[in-house]
XYZ file of C-alpha atoms in Angstrom:
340
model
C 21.676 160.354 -18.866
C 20.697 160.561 -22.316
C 18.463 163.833 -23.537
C 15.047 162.321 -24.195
C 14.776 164.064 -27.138
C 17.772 163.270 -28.200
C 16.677 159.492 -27.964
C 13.190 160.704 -29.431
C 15.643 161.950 -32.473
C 17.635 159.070 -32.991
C 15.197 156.731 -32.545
C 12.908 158.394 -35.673
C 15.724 158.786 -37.500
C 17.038 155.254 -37.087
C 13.581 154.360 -38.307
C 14.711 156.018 -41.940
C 17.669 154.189 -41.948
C 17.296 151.291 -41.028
C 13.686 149.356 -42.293
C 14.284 146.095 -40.646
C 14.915 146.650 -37.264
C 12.244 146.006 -34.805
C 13.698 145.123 -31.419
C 13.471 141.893 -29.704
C 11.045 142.628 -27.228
C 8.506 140.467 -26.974
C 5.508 143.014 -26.253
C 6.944 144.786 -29.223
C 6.381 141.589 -31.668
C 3.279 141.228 -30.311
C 2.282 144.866 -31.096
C 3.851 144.726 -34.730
C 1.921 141.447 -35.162
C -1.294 142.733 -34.554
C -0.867 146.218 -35.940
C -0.369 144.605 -39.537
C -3.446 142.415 -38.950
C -5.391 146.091 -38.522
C -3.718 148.281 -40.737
C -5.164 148.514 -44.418
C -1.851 150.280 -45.325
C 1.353 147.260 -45.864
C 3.729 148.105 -42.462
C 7.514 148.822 -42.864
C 9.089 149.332 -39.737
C 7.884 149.725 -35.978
C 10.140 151.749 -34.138
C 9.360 151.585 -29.470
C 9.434 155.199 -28.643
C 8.187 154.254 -25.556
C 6.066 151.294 -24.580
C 3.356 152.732 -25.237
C 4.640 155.432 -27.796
C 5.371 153.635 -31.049
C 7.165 155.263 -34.555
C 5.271 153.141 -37.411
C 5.487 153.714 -40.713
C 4.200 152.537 -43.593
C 4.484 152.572 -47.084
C 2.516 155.703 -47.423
C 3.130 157.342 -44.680
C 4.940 157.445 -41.373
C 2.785 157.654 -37.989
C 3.359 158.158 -34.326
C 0.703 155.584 -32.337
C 0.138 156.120 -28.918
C -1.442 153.967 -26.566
C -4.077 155.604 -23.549
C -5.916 153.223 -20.523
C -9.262 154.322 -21.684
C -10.797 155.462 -24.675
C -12.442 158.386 -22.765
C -8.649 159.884 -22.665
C -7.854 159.194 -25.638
C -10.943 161.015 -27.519
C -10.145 163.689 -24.810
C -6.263 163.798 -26.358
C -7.847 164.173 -29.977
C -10.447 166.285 -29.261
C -8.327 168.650 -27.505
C -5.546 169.030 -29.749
C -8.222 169.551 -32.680
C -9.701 172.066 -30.467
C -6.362 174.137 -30.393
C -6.014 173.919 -33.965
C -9.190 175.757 -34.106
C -8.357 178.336 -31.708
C -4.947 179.268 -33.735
C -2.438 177.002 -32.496
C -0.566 174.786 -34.669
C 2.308 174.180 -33.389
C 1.649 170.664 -32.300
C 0.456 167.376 -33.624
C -2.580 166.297 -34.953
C -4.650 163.055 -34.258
C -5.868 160.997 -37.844
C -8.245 158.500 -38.078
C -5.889 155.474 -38.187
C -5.859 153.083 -41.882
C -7.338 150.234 -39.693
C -10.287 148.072 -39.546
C -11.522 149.074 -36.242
C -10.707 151.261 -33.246
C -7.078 149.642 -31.969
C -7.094 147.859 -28.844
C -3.776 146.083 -27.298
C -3.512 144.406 -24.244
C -5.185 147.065 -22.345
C -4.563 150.438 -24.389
C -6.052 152.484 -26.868
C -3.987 153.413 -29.607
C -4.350 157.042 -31.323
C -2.668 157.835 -34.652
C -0.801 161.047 -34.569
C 1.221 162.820 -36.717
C 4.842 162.289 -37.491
C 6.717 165.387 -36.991
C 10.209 165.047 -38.480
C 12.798 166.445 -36.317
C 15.106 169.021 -37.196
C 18.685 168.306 -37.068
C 19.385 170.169 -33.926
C 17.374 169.728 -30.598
C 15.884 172.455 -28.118
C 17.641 172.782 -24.970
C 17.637 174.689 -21.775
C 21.158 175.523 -22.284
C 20.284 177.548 -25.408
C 19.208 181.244 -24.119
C 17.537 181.493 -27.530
C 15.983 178.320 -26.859
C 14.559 179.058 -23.326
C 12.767 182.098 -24.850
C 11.474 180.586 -27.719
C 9.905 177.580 -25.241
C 8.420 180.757 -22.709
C 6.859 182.481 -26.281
C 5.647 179.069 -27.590
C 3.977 178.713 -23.953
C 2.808 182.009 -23.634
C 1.042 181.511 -27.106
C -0.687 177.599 -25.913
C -2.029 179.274 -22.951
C -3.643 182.561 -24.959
C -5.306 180.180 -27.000
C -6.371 177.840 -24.218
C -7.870 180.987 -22.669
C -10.236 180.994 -25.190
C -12.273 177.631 -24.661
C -10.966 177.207 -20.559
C -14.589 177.420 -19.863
C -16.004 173.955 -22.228
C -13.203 172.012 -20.689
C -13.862 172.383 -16.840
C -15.772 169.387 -16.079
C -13.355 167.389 -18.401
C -10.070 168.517 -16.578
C -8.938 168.333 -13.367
C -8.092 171.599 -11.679
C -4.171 171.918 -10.892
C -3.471 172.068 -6.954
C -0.180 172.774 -6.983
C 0.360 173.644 -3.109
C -1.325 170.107 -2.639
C 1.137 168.405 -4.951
C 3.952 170.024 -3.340
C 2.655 169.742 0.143
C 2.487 165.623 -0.606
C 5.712 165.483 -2.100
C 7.203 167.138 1.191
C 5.448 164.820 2.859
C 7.060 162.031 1.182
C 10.437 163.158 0.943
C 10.143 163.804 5.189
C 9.111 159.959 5.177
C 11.899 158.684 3.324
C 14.455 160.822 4.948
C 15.270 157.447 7.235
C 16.493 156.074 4.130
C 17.857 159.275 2.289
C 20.482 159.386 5.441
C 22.403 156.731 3.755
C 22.886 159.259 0.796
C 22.908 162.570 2.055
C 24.244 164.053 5.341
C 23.519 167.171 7.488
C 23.208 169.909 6.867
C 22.017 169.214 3.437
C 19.216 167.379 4.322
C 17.889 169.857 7.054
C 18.437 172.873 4.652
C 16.646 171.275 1.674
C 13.779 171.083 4.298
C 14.189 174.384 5.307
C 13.909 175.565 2.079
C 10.121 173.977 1.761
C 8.823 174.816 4.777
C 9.576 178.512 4.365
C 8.682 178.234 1.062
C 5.279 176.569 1.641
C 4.465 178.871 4.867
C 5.416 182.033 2.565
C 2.668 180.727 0.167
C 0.338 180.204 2.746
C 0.155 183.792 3.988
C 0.287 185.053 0.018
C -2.772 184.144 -1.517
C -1.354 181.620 -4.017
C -2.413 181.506 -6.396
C -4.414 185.129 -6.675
C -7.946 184.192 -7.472
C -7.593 187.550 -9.933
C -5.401 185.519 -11.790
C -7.357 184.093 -14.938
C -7.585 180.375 -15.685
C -6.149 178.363 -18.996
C -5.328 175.176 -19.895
C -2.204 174.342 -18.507
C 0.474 171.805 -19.792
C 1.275 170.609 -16.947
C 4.663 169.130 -17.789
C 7.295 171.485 -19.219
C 10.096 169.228 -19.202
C 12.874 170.578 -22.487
C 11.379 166.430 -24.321
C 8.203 168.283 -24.787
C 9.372 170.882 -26.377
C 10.392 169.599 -30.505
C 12.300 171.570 -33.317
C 10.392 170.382 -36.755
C 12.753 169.669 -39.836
C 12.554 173.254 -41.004
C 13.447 174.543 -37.254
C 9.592 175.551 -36.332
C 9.286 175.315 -32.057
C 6.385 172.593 -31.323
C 4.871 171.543 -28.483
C 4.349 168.084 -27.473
C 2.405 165.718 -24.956
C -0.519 167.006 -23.208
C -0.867 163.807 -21.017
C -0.694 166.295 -17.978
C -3.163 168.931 -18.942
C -5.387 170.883 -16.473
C -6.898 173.835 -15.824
C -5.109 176.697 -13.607
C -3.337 179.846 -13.654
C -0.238 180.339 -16.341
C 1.966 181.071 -13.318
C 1.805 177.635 -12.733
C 3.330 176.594 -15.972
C 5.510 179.242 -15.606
C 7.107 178.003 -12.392
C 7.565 174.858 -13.436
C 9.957 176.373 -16.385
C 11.660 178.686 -14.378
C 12.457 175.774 -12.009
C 13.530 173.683 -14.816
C 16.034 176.358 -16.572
C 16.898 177.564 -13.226
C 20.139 175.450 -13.182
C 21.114 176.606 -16.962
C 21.158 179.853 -16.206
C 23.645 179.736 -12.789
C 20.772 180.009 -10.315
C 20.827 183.555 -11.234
C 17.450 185.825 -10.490
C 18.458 188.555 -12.888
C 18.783 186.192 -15.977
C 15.584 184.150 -14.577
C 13.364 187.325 -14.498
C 14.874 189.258 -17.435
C 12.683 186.250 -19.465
C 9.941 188.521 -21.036
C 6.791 186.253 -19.863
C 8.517 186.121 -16.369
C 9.262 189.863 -15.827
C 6.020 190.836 -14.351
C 6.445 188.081 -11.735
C 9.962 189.709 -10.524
C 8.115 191.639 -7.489
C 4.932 188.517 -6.735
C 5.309 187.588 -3.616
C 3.741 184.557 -4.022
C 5.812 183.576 -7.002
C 8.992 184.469 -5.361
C 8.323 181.885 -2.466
C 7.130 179.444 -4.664
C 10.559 179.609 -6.389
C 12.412 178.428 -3.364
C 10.279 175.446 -3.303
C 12.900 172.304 -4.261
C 10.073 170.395 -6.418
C 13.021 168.859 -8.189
C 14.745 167.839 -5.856
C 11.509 166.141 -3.924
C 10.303 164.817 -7.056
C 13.550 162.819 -7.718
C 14.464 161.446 -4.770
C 10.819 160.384 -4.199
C 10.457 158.302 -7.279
C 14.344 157.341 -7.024
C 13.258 155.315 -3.200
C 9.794 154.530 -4.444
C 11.437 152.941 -7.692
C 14.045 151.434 -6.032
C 16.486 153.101 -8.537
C 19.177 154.290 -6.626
C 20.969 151.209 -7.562
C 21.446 152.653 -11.354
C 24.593 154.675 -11.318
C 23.211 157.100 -13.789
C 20.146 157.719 -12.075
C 21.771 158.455 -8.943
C 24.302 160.388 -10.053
C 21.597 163.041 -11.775
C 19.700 163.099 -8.420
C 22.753 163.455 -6.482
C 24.011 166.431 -8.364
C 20.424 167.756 -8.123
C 20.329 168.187 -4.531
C 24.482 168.045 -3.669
C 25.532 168.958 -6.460
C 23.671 172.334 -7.153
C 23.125 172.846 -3.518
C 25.010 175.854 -2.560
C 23.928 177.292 -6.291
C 20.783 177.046 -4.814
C 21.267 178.045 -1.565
C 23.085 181.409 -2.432
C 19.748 182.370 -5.417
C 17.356 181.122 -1.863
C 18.827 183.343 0.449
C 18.354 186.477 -2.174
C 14.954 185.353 -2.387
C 14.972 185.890 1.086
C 16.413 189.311 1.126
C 14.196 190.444 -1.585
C 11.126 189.364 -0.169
C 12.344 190.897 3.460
């Protein structure tokens, strides 16, 4: 499967290169239509990002419009990202006021104007060691200065619940598993449920998270396409769809769980990560390593979406849980040593 920001990449840059091309979708015509009936500024080329994640550029200047359900979440998106601006972080976008005659409206979404941020040449990855700590600093950095105005954005944000997510996610995996027999056989299926409930009982008796550990604004959605090299090789950070308000620990899971299988399943590598040392002896973070959110969250929208029909899709979640499985397994069971 394609990187998404590699997509993200080519996509801009075909934009560049080639003025003409629009795509033959017909929501996409539609959109171009009625963006050049709005925009005060003579349209070049709409490039589909996604559908509702649009490259447009004009003669003047080159935009990224985004499209929200409400216009309650999308002044929250601008006011937001102008609020970390003004604490000290820059490393992201920034919403304009777009060249149009009124607020844009399309077939049910709001569309923002952000800024373009040209791409640098190379991409970030997970398979980059430089890379992974340059995404924990950038982090580390977006929660400091989320710490500072936490507080004004409590009624706005919903509060994470990560043991809630995870505990309906096992829930839905254990209801599919009639289904996920077709796919998987024992003991693979029994072990990956192991794994969660000893993971999930662990947390239970652990105080997780610590109510001593402070609050930010978390991002909510760490995936390596959120994470953007500029044109002169500046780290950015993207997307703040997912935002809400929680501990840092639980961003920080989320990453190690995503670089996990980068780094070999390997502890030492995982916790010798400067923002993740002080975590190497939390209880509480140690069980909530074990906890196979990937794998759940895959498989889940895989039957849900129907999608296990697509070779490529299959194939990633496949080598997620069959694949990496005794990987995982072997970095589990140290958990389970260290934690004994």
């Amino acid at each position: 499967m394609a990187h998404p920001t590699v997509c993200l990449v080519m996509q801009m840059r075909a934009a560049k290169t080639n003025k003409n091309h629009i795509g033959d979708d017909a929501y996409f015509d539609r959109l171009f239509s009625y963006f050049r009936s709005q925009f005060t500024e003579e349209i070049i080329d709409l490039v589909p990002i996604k559908k509702s994640v649009i490259l447009l550029e004009t003669k003047e200047h080159t935009y990224i419009m985004k499209g929200y359900p409400t216009i309650k979440r999308l002044k929250l998106q601008e006011a937001f990202t102008a609020t970390l601006r003004k604490e000290g972080f820059s490393k992201t976008y920034v919403f304009f006021s777009p060249p149009a005659k009124e607020q844009l409206y399309f077939e049910g979404r709001y569309f923002g104007c952000m800024e373009y941020i040209e791409p640098h040449k190379s991409i970030f990855t997970f398979q980059s060691q430089k890379n992974r700590q340059e995404g924990l600093d950038l982090l580390e950095h977006f929660h400091q200065a989320t710490a500072s105005f936490e507080q004004r954005y409590r009624t706005l944000l919903p509060h994470g619940d990560l043991m809630g997510k995870w505990q309906e996610r096992f829930h839905g995996f254990s209801n599919n598993l009639p289904i996920l027999g077709y796919f998987m056989k024992e003991p693979f299926i029994s072990e990956i449920v192991e794994w969660a409930s000893w993971s999930l009982s662990g947390l239970n008796l652990n105080q997780f998270p610590s109510p001593s550990e402070p609050s930010v604004i978390l991002h909510g959605d760490v995936a390596h396409h959120n994470f953007l090299l500029d044109k002169d090789g500046r780290l950015c950070l993207i997307d703040f769809d997912l935002i809400n308000i929680g501990p840092a620990m639980f961003d920080y899971l989320q990453y190690a769980n995503r670089i996990l299988p980068y780094i070999d399943w390997s502890f030492e590598k995982l916790t010798s990560l400067k923002q993740l040392q002080k975590y190497k002896n939390n209880k509480a973070f140690l069980y909530a390593l074990a906890y196979p959110a990937d794998i759940f969250r895959e498989w889940n929208r895989t039957i849900r979406e129907k999608t296990y029909t697509n070779q490529s899709i299959f194939k990633q979640v496949m080598n997620l849980s069959i694949g990496q499985f005794y990987s995982r397994k072997k970095f589990i069971d140290q958990l389970k040593e260290r934690l004994n």
